[in-house]
Short mmCIF file of N, CA and C and ligand atoms in Angstrom, two decimals:
data_model
loop_
_atom_site.label_atom_id
_atom_site.label_comp_id
_atom_site.label_asym_id
_atom_site.label_seq_id
_atom_site.Cartn_x
_atom_site.Cartn_y
_atom_site.Cartn_z
N MET Q 1 168.02 66.85 115.76
CA MET Q 1 168.09 67.34 114.38
C MET Q 1 168.23 66.14 113.43
N ASN Q 2 167.55 66.23 112.30
CA ASN Q 2 167.45 65.11 111.39
C ASN Q 2 168.64 65.08 110.42
N LEU Q 3 169.42 63.95 110.48
CA LEU Q 3 170.62 63.83 109.66
C LEU Q 3 170.28 63.83 108.16
N GLU Q 4 169.16 63.21 107.82
CA GLU Q 4 168.77 63.15 106.40
C GLU Q 4 168.47 64.55 105.85
N LYS Q 5 167.85 65.37 106.68
CA LYS Q 5 167.43 66.69 106.21
C LYS Q 5 168.54 67.74 106.35
N TYR Q 6 169.35 67.63 107.39
CA TYR Q 6 170.31 68.69 107.69
C TYR Q 6 171.77 68.24 107.62
N GLY Q 7 172.03 66.98 107.24
CA GLY Q 7 173.41 66.49 107.15
C GLY Q 7 173.90 66.55 105.72
N PRO Q 8 175.01 65.89 105.42
CA PRO Q 8 175.78 65.08 106.37
C PRO Q 8 176.78 65.89 107.19
N TRP Q 9 177.05 67.14 106.76
CA TRP Q 9 178.02 67.96 107.50
C TRP Q 9 177.33 69.18 108.10
N ALA Q 10 177.75 69.53 109.33
CA ALA Q 10 177.34 70.80 109.94
C ALA Q 10 178.57 71.71 110.04
N LEU Q 11 178.37 72.95 109.69
CA LEU Q 11 179.44 73.96 109.81
C LEU Q 11 179.10 74.84 110.99
N ILE Q 12 179.98 74.86 111.98
CA ILE Q 12 179.69 75.63 113.20
C ILE Q 12 180.73 76.74 113.37
N VAL Q 13 180.30 77.96 113.15
CA VAL Q 13 181.17 79.12 113.29
C VAL Q 13 181.06 79.58 114.74
N GLY Q 14 182.19 79.53 115.45
CA GLY Q 14 182.16 79.72 116.90
C GLY Q 14 181.94 78.36 117.55
N GLY Q 15 182.51 77.33 116.93
CA GLY Q 15 182.21 75.96 117.33
C GLY Q 15 183.20 75.33 118.28
N SER Q 16 184.01 76.13 118.97
CA SER Q 16 185.00 75.53 119.87
C SER Q 16 184.59 75.56 121.33
N GLU Q 17 183.78 76.55 121.71
CA GLU Q 17 183.42 76.73 123.12
C GLU Q 17 181.96 77.16 123.21
N GLY Q 18 181.46 77.19 124.42
CA GLY Q 18 180.13 77.74 124.67
C GLY Q 18 179.02 77.04 123.90
N ILE Q 19 178.10 77.84 123.40
CA ILE Q 19 176.91 77.31 122.71
C ILE Q 19 177.32 76.49 121.47
N GLY Q 20 178.33 76.97 120.75
CA GLY Q 20 178.77 76.28 119.54
C GLY Q 20 179.30 74.89 119.84
N ALA Q 21 180.06 74.76 120.93
CA ALA Q 21 180.58 73.44 121.33
C ALA Q 21 179.43 72.52 121.73
N ALA Q 22 178.41 73.10 122.39
CA ALA Q 22 177.25 72.29 122.79
C ALA Q 22 176.51 71.77 121.55
N PHE Q 23 176.35 72.64 120.54
CA PHE Q 23 175.74 72.19 119.27
C PHE Q 23 176.58 71.07 118.67
N ALA Q 24 177.90 71.24 118.67
CA ALA Q 24 178.79 70.25 118.05
C ALA Q 24 178.63 68.88 118.71
N ARG Q 25 178.56 68.88 120.03
CA ARG Q 25 178.42 67.60 120.76
C ARG Q 25 177.07 66.94 120.43
N LYS Q 26 176.02 67.75 120.41
CA LYS Q 26 174.68 67.20 120.11
C LYS Q 26 174.64 66.63 118.69
N LEU Q 27 175.23 67.37 117.75
CA LEU Q 27 175.18 66.93 116.36
C LEU Q 27 176.04 65.69 116.14
N ALA Q 28 177.22 65.64 116.75
CA ALA Q 28 178.08 64.46 116.61
C ALA Q 28 177.39 63.24 117.19
N ALA Q 29 176.66 63.43 118.27
CA ALA Q 29 175.93 62.31 118.87
C ALA Q 29 174.87 61.76 117.91
N LYS Q 30 174.42 62.63 116.98
CA LYS Q 30 173.43 62.19 115.98
C LYS Q 30 174.11 61.83 114.65
N LYS Q 31 175.44 61.70 114.69
CA LYS Q 31 176.24 61.21 113.55
C LYS Q 31 176.43 62.25 112.44
N PHE Q 32 176.27 63.51 112.76
CA PHE Q 32 176.66 64.57 111.82
C PHE Q 32 178.18 64.67 111.84
N ASN Q 33 178.80 64.81 110.66
CA ASN Q 33 180.19 65.25 110.59
C ASN Q 33 180.19 66.76 110.82
N VAL Q 34 181.27 67.29 111.40
CA VAL Q 34 181.25 68.72 111.74
C VAL Q 34 182.53 69.43 111.30
N VAL Q 35 182.34 70.67 110.89
CA VAL Q 35 183.46 71.59 110.65
C VAL Q 35 183.38 72.64 111.76
N LEU Q 36 184.43 72.74 112.53
CA LEU Q 36 184.45 73.68 113.66
C LEU Q 36 185.38 74.85 113.35
N ILE Q 37 184.88 76.06 113.58
CA ILE Q 37 185.70 77.24 113.30
C ILE Q 37 185.69 78.17 114.50
N ALA Q 38 186.87 78.65 114.85
CA ALA Q 38 187.04 79.67 115.89
C ALA Q 38 188.48 80.17 115.75
N ARG Q 39 188.87 81.08 116.61
CA ARG Q 39 190.24 81.61 116.50
C ARG Q 39 191.27 80.75 117.22
N LYS Q 40 191.03 80.40 118.46
CA LYS Q 40 192.04 79.70 119.27
C LYS Q 40 192.14 78.23 118.83
N THR Q 41 193.37 77.79 118.59
CA THR Q 41 193.55 76.44 118.05
C THR Q 41 193.39 75.34 119.10
N GLN Q 42 193.79 75.62 120.33
CA GLN Q 42 193.75 74.53 121.32
C GLN Q 42 192.33 74.06 121.64
N PRO Q 43 191.40 74.95 121.95
CA PRO Q 43 190.03 74.46 122.18
C PRO Q 43 189.46 73.75 120.96
N LEU Q 44 189.81 74.22 119.76
CA LEU Q 44 189.34 73.55 118.54
C LEU Q 44 189.87 72.12 118.49
N ALA Q 45 191.19 71.96 118.74
CA ALA Q 45 191.82 70.64 118.66
C ALA Q 45 191.26 69.71 119.73
N GLU Q 46 191.04 70.24 120.94
CA GLU Q 46 190.54 69.39 122.03
C GLU Q 46 189.12 68.90 121.74
N LEU Q 47 188.28 69.80 121.25
CA LEU Q 47 186.90 69.38 120.96
C LEU Q 47 186.88 68.41 119.78
N ALA Q 48 187.73 68.68 118.77
CA ALA Q 48 187.77 67.77 117.61
C ALA Q 48 188.16 66.36 118.05
N SER Q 49 189.16 66.24 118.92
CA SER Q 49 189.58 64.91 119.42
C SER Q 49 188.43 64.23 120.15
N GLU Q 50 187.76 65.00 120.98
CA GLU Q 50 186.62 64.43 121.74
C GLU Q 50 185.55 63.91 120.78
N LEU Q 51 185.20 64.71 119.78
CA LEU Q 51 184.11 64.33 118.88
C LEU Q 51 184.48 63.14 118.00
N ARG Q 52 185.76 63.05 117.62
CA ARG Q 52 186.18 61.93 116.76
C ARG Q 52 186.00 60.59 117.47
N THR Q 53 186.03 60.59 118.79
CA THR Q 53 185.83 59.32 119.51
C THR Q 53 184.43 58.77 119.29
N THR Q 54 183.51 59.63 118.79
CA THR Q 54 182.15 59.14 118.52
C THR Q 54 182.05 58.54 117.12
N GLY Q 55 183.16 58.62 116.34
CA GLY Q 55 183.17 58.01 115.01
C GLY Q 55 182.86 58.95 113.87
N VAL Q 56 182.61 60.24 114.18
CA VAL Q 56 182.28 61.18 113.10
C VAL Q 56 183.57 61.83 112.58
N GLU Q 57 183.45 62.41 111.38
CA GLU Q 57 184.58 63.17 110.82
C GLU Q 57 184.52 64.61 111.34
N VAL Q 58 185.69 65.16 111.62
CA VAL Q 58 185.75 66.53 112.12
C VAL Q 58 186.86 67.27 111.39
N ARG Q 59 186.53 68.46 110.89
CA ARG Q 59 187.53 69.37 110.33
C ARG Q 59 187.54 70.62 111.19
N THR Q 60 188.71 71.22 111.33
CA THR Q 60 188.79 72.47 112.09
C THR Q 60 189.51 73.52 111.27
N LEU Q 61 189.16 74.76 111.56
CA LEU Q 61 189.85 75.89 110.92
C LEU Q 61 189.94 77.02 111.93
N SER Q 62 191.15 77.53 112.09
CA SER Q 62 191.33 78.72 112.92
C SER Q 62 191.18 79.94 112.01
N ALA Q 63 190.15 80.73 112.28
CA ALA Q 63 189.90 81.92 111.46
C ALA Q 63 189.24 82.98 112.32
N ASP Q 64 189.57 84.23 112.03
CA ASP Q 64 189.00 85.35 112.77
C ASP Q 64 187.93 86.01 111.91
N PHE Q 65 186.68 85.95 112.39
CA PHE Q 65 185.57 86.45 111.59
C PHE Q 65 185.42 87.96 111.63
N SER Q 66 186.32 88.62 112.34
CA SER Q 66 186.31 90.08 112.27
C SER Q 66 187.17 90.56 111.10
N LYS Q 67 187.86 89.63 110.45
CA LYS Q 67 188.73 89.98 109.32
C LYS Q 67 187.99 89.81 107.99
N PRO Q 68 188.38 90.60 107.00
CA PRO Q 68 187.72 90.45 105.70
C PRO Q 68 188.14 89.15 105.00
N ASP Q 69 187.37 88.75 104.03
CA ASP Q 69 187.69 87.60 103.18
C ASP Q 69 187.74 86.27 103.93
N VAL Q 70 187.09 86.20 105.09
CA VAL Q 70 187.15 84.95 105.84
C VAL Q 70 186.36 83.85 105.13
N LEU Q 71 185.34 84.24 104.37
CA LEU Q 71 184.56 83.23 103.65
C LEU Q 71 185.45 82.40 102.73
N GLU Q 72 186.42 83.03 102.10
CA GLU Q 72 187.29 82.30 101.17
C GLU Q 72 188.03 81.17 101.88
N SER Q 73 188.56 81.45 103.08
CA SER Q 73 189.31 80.42 103.80
C SER Q 73 188.38 79.30 104.27
N VAL Q 74 187.14 79.63 104.58
CA VAL Q 74 186.20 78.59 105.00
C VAL Q 74 185.77 77.75 103.79
N ARG Q 75 185.57 78.41 102.67
CA ARG Q 75 185.22 77.66 101.45
C ARG Q 75 186.31 76.66 101.11
N ALA Q 76 187.57 77.01 101.39
CA ALA Q 76 188.68 76.11 101.06
C ALA Q 76 188.59 74.79 101.83
N VAL Q 77 188.02 74.81 103.03
CA VAL Q 77 187.93 73.56 103.79
C VAL Q 77 186.55 72.90 103.68
N THR Q 78 185.61 73.56 102.97
CA THR Q 78 184.27 72.97 102.84
C THR Q 78 183.85 72.73 101.39
N GLY Q 79 184.74 73.05 100.45
CA GLY Q 79 184.37 72.98 99.04
C GLY Q 79 184.02 71.59 98.56
N ASP Q 80 184.57 70.55 99.20
CA ASP Q 80 184.36 69.18 98.73
C ASP Q 80 183.34 68.42 99.58
N ILE Q 81 182.65 69.12 100.48
CA ILE Q 81 181.67 68.43 101.33
C ILE Q 81 180.33 69.16 101.28
N GLU Q 82 179.29 68.45 101.70
CA GLU Q 82 177.94 69.03 101.65
C GLU Q 82 177.57 69.57 103.03
N ILE Q 83 177.51 70.89 103.12
CA ILE Q 83 177.11 71.52 104.39
C ILE Q 83 175.58 71.60 104.40
N GLY Q 84 174.96 70.78 105.22
CA GLY Q 84 173.50 70.78 105.30
C GLY Q 84 172.98 71.62 106.44
N CYS Q 85 173.90 72.06 107.27
CA CYS Q 85 173.50 72.82 108.45
C CYS Q 85 174.57 73.86 108.76
N LEU Q 86 174.19 75.11 108.79
CA LEU Q 86 175.11 76.20 109.16
C LEU Q 86 174.65 76.77 110.50
N ILE Q 87 175.56 76.76 111.46
CA ILE Q 87 175.25 77.34 112.77
C ILE Q 87 176.28 78.44 113.03
N TYR Q 88 175.81 79.67 113.12
CA TYR Q 88 176.72 80.81 113.30
C TYR Q 88 176.50 81.37 114.71
N VAL Q 89 177.42 81.04 115.61
CA VAL Q 89 177.28 81.50 117.00
C VAL Q 89 178.56 82.19 117.49
N ALA Q 90 179.40 82.62 116.53
CA ALA Q 90 180.58 83.39 116.94
C ALA Q 90 180.08 84.69 117.55
N GLY Q 91 180.46 84.93 118.77
CA GLY Q 91 179.96 86.13 119.44
C GLY Q 91 181.07 87.14 119.64
N ALA Q 92 180.68 88.35 119.77
CA ALA Q 92 181.65 89.40 120.09
C ALA Q 92 181.24 89.97 121.44
N ASN Q 93 181.55 89.20 122.47
CA ASN Q 93 181.08 89.56 123.81
C ASN Q 93 182.05 90.53 124.49
N ILE Q 94 182.12 91.71 123.95
CA ILE Q 94 183.03 92.73 124.50
C ILE Q 94 182.20 93.73 125.29
N ARG Q 95 182.66 94.02 126.48
CA ARG Q 95 181.94 95.00 127.31
C ARG Q 95 182.81 96.22 127.52
N GLY Q 96 182.16 97.33 127.74
CA GLY Q 96 182.90 98.56 128.01
C GLY Q 96 182.02 99.74 127.73
N ASN Q 97 182.50 100.90 128.12
CA ASN Q 97 181.76 102.11 127.82
C ASN Q 97 181.90 102.41 126.34
N PHE Q 98 180.78 102.57 125.69
CA PHE Q 98 180.75 102.70 124.23
C PHE Q 98 181.77 103.72 123.73
N VAL Q 99 181.79 104.91 124.31
CA VAL Q 99 182.65 105.98 123.76
C VAL Q 99 184.12 105.76 124.11
N ASP Q 100 184.42 104.87 125.07
CA ASP Q 100 185.81 104.64 125.45
C ASP Q 100 186.46 103.51 124.64
N LEU Q 101 185.63 102.69 123.99
CA LEU Q 101 186.20 101.59 123.21
C LEU Q 101 186.84 102.15 121.93
N ALA Q 102 187.95 101.54 121.54
CA ALA Q 102 188.65 102.01 120.34
C ALA Q 102 187.80 101.74 119.10
N PRO Q 103 187.93 102.59 118.08
CA PRO Q 103 187.14 102.39 116.87
C PRO Q 103 187.32 101.00 116.26
N GLU Q 104 188.54 100.45 116.36
CA GLU Q 104 188.75 99.12 115.75
C GLU Q 104 187.97 98.03 116.50
N VAL Q 105 187.70 98.26 117.79
CA VAL Q 105 186.88 97.29 118.54
C VAL Q 105 185.45 97.33 118.01
N HIS Q 106 184.93 98.54 117.82
CA HIS Q 106 183.57 98.67 117.26
C HIS Q 106 183.51 98.01 115.89
N ARG Q 107 184.53 98.25 115.07
CA ARG Q 107 184.52 97.67 113.71
C ARG Q 107 184.54 96.15 113.77
N SER Q 108 185.33 95.59 114.68
CA SER Q 108 185.42 94.13 114.74
C SER Q 108 184.10 93.52 115.21
N ILE Q 109 183.42 94.20 116.15
CA ILE Q 109 182.11 93.70 116.63
C ILE Q 109 181.11 93.70 115.48
N ILE Q 110 181.11 94.79 114.73
CA ILE Q 110 180.18 94.88 113.59
C ILE Q 110 180.50 93.80 112.56
N ALA Q 111 181.81 93.60 112.29
CA ALA Q 111 182.21 92.62 111.27
C ALA Q 111 181.75 91.21 111.63
N VAL Q 112 181.88 90.84 112.90
CA VAL Q 112 181.50 89.48 113.33
C VAL Q 112 179.98 89.32 113.32
N ASN Q 113 179.28 90.39 113.68
CA ASN Q 113 177.83 90.27 113.89
C ASN Q 113 176.97 90.58 112.67
N VAL Q 114 177.51 91.31 111.70
CA VAL Q 114 176.64 91.73 110.58
C VAL Q 114 177.10 91.16 109.23
N PRO Q 115 178.20 91.66 108.63
CA PRO Q 115 178.49 91.18 107.26
C PRO Q 115 178.83 89.69 107.19
N ALA Q 116 179.56 89.17 108.19
CA ALA Q 116 179.96 87.76 108.10
C ALA Q 116 178.76 86.82 108.12
N PRO Q 117 177.81 86.94 109.07
CA PRO Q 117 176.66 86.02 109.00
C PRO Q 117 175.83 86.18 107.74
N VAL Q 118 175.74 87.42 107.24
CA VAL Q 118 174.99 87.64 105.99
C VAL Q 118 175.67 86.89 104.84
N GLU Q 119 177.00 87.05 104.75
CA GLU Q 119 177.75 86.44 103.67
C GLU Q 119 177.67 84.91 103.74
N PHE Q 120 177.79 84.38 104.97
CA PHE Q 120 177.77 82.93 105.13
C PHE Q 120 176.38 82.36 104.85
N ALA Q 121 175.36 83.06 105.34
CA ALA Q 121 173.99 82.57 105.10
C ALA Q 121 173.70 82.57 103.61
N ARG Q 122 174.18 83.58 102.92
CA ARG Q 122 173.94 83.65 101.48
C ARG Q 122 174.67 82.51 100.76
N HIS Q 123 175.96 82.34 101.06
CA HIS Q 123 176.75 81.33 100.35
C HIS Q 123 176.23 79.92 100.62
N TYR Q 124 176.12 79.53 101.90
CA TYR Q 124 175.71 78.16 102.20
C TYR Q 124 174.20 77.98 101.99
N GLY Q 125 173.44 79.07 102.16
CA GLY Q 125 172.00 79.00 101.92
C GLY Q 125 171.70 78.74 100.45
N ALA Q 126 172.51 79.31 99.56
CA ALA Q 126 172.28 79.09 98.12
C ALA Q 126 172.44 77.61 97.77
N ALA Q 127 173.47 76.97 98.34
CA ALA Q 127 173.68 75.54 98.07
C ALA Q 127 172.53 74.72 98.65
N MET Q 128 172.04 75.12 99.82
CA MET Q 128 170.90 74.40 100.43
C MET Q 128 169.66 74.56 99.57
N LYS Q 129 169.45 75.77 99.05
CA LYS Q 129 168.28 76.02 98.21
C LYS Q 129 168.31 75.12 96.98
N SER Q 130 169.49 75.01 96.36
CA SER Q 130 169.55 74.20 95.14
C SER Q 130 169.36 72.72 95.46
N ARG Q 131 169.72 72.29 96.66
CA ARG Q 131 169.51 70.88 97.05
C ARG Q 131 168.08 70.65 97.55
N GLY Q 132 167.42 71.74 97.94
CA GLY Q 132 166.06 71.62 98.45
C GLY Q 132 165.99 71.16 99.89
N ARG Q 133 167.09 71.30 100.62
CA ARG Q 133 167.07 70.92 102.04
C ARG Q 133 168.25 71.59 102.74
N GLY Q 134 168.17 71.62 104.06
CA GLY Q 134 169.23 72.25 104.84
C GLY Q 134 168.64 73.22 105.85
N GLY Q 135 169.48 73.74 106.72
CA GLY Q 135 169.00 74.66 107.74
C GLY Q 135 170.10 75.58 108.24
N ILE Q 136 169.69 76.75 108.73
CA ILE Q 136 170.64 77.76 109.21
C ILE Q 136 170.16 78.27 110.57
N ILE Q 137 171.10 78.34 111.51
CA ILE Q 137 170.81 78.94 112.82
C ILE Q 137 171.81 80.06 113.04
N LEU Q 138 171.30 81.27 113.28
CA LEU Q 138 172.16 82.41 113.59
C LEU Q 138 171.82 82.86 115.01
N ALA Q 139 172.83 82.92 115.89
CA ALA Q 139 172.57 83.34 117.27
C ALA Q 139 172.81 84.84 117.41
N GLY Q 140 171.98 85.45 118.20
CA GLY Q 140 172.18 86.85 118.53
C GLY Q 140 172.08 87.01 120.03
N SER Q 141 171.95 88.24 120.46
CA SER Q 141 171.83 88.46 121.90
C SER Q 141 170.67 89.41 122.17
N SER Q 142 169.89 89.05 123.20
CA SER Q 142 168.78 89.92 123.58
C SER Q 142 169.28 91.22 124.20
N SER Q 143 170.59 91.32 124.44
CA SER Q 143 171.15 92.59 124.95
C SER Q 143 170.90 93.73 123.96
N ASN Q 144 170.70 93.37 122.70
CA ASN Q 144 170.40 94.40 121.70
C ASN Q 144 169.08 95.10 121.97
N PHE Q 145 168.21 94.43 122.75
CA PHE Q 145 166.88 94.98 122.98
C PHE Q 145 166.77 95.68 124.34
N LEU Q 146 167.82 95.57 125.14
CA LEU Q 146 167.73 96.05 126.52
C LEU Q 146 168.70 97.20 126.75
N GLY Q 147 168.29 98.12 127.55
CA GLY Q 147 169.19 99.19 127.93
C GLY Q 147 169.87 98.83 129.24
N SER Q 148 171.16 98.56 129.21
CA SER Q 148 171.87 98.25 130.45
C SER Q 148 173.33 98.69 130.28
N PRO Q 149 174.01 99.00 131.38
CA PRO Q 149 175.37 99.52 131.25
C PRO Q 149 176.35 98.49 130.73
N THR Q 150 177.31 98.93 130.00
CA THR Q 150 178.50 98.23 129.47
C THR Q 150 178.30 97.29 128.28
N PRO Q 151 177.16 96.58 128.11
CA PRO Q 151 177.05 95.93 126.81
C PRO Q 151 176.59 96.98 125.79
N ALA Q 152 177.42 98.00 125.63
CA ALA Q 152 177.04 99.14 124.78
C ALA Q 152 177.46 98.84 123.35
N TRP Q 153 176.94 97.77 122.81
CA TRP Q 153 177.38 97.32 121.49
C TRP Q 153 176.84 98.24 120.42
N PRO Q 154 177.66 98.49 119.42
CA PRO Q 154 177.20 99.37 118.36
C PRO Q 154 176.30 98.66 117.36
N VAL Q 155 175.91 97.45 117.67
CA VAL Q 155 175.01 96.74 116.77
C VAL Q 155 173.65 96.68 117.43
N SER Q 156 172.67 97.26 116.81
CA SER Q 156 171.33 97.19 117.35
C SER Q 156 170.35 97.13 116.19
N ARG Q 157 169.11 96.98 116.53
CA ARG Q 157 168.14 96.86 115.46
C ARG Q 157 168.04 98.15 114.67
N1 NAP O 1 175.77 82.13 126.60
C1 NAP O 1 174.59 82.75 126.72
O1 NAP O 1 173.89 82.64 127.75
C2 NAP O 1 174.04 83.59 125.58
C3 NAP O 1 172.79 84.14 125.71
C4 NAP O 1 172.27 84.91 124.65
C5 NAP O 1 173.02 85.10 123.51
N2 NAP O 1 174.25 84.55 123.41
C6 NAP O 1 175.00 84.80 122.17
O2 NAP O 1 175.37 83.55 121.59
C7 NAP O 1 176.66 83.70 120.99
C8 NAP O 1 177.61 82.66 121.58
O3 NAP O 1 177.68 82.81 122.99
P1 NAP O 1 178.59 81.86 123.88
O4 NAP O 1 178.19 82.07 125.30
O5 NAP O 1 178.58 80.46 123.34
O6 NAP O 1 180.03 82.52 123.65
P2 NAP O 1 181.49 81.91 123.94
O7 NAP O 1 181.45 80.84 124.98
O8 NAP O 1 182.38 83.10 124.17
O9 NAP O 1 181.88 81.21 122.55
C9 NAP O 1 182.03 82.00 121.40
C10 NAP O 1 182.62 81.13 120.29
O10 NAP O 1 182.83 81.97 119.15
C11 NAP O 1 184.23 82.00 118.82
N3 NAP O 1 184.55 83.34 118.37
C12 NAP O 1 184.41 84.51 119.06
N4 NAP O 1 184.84 85.54 118.31
C13 NAP O 1 185.25 85.01 117.13
C14 NAP O 1 185.83 85.58 115.95
N5 NAP O 1 186.10 86.88 115.86
N6 NAP O 1 186.13 84.76 114.91
C15 NAP O 1 185.89 83.42 115.00
N7 NAP O 1 185.36 82.83 116.10
C16 NAP O 1 185.05 83.62 117.15
C17 NAP O 1 184.93 81.58 120.13
O11 NAP O 1 186.22 81.01 119.94
P3 NAP O 1 187.57 81.92 119.88
O12 NAP O 1 187.50 82.87 121.04
O13 NAP O 1 188.69 80.94 119.95
O14 NAP O 1 187.52 82.62 118.56
C18 NAP O 1 183.96 80.53 120.66
O15 NAP O 1 184.13 79.31 119.97
C19 NAP O 1 177.08 85.15 121.26
O16 NAP O 1 176.74 85.92 120.13
C20 NAP O 1 176.27 85.55 122.45
O17 NAP O 1 176.05 86.95 122.48
C21 NAP O 1 174.77 83.79 124.42
#
């Protein structure tokens, strides 16, 4: 990924583990500064320490994207920097029988997968549009297209 076009900062939602951590390592290797967001503080702190050894700047924020108003808390840690790349890979990988899951579980899955990425793409996308550069990656799951037991997520096309 091109630092001139998509830097100097990347914001990675779900950036502590899995695919998000892999993006963070690749981007830091290319000298992107990164903002990492997830709920658990320890994986965030461990990855931030690792990435700082490459010489890049790293900010972390513990935030739950199933909660309302999360954009405000993220804006507070990104307001003074230029986010040229937004990567949204926070997943709600909950399995279970659809009708047996509690309503609040369904609501949290929807919150992480639908309104939050829309809100973030709009907010950071608007700044990218005005700068005339930047990029957004939103991860989803092909499970939405397949009929199989237990990934009975209430989010589908
Ligand atoms: N891995 C695959 O093979 C694969 C294939 C197709 C699609 N996907 C999709 O890609 C996305 C990421 O997958 P992954 O395998 O990297 O998952 P993962 O290893 O479970 O990582 C998910 C990341 O998102 C964070 N996260 C989860 N829920 C969150 C919430 N409510 N608020 C804030 N952060 C949250 C996690 O940290 P905390 O738990 O600390 O919050 C973690 O950093 C998912 O949407 C998944 O469905 C993955």
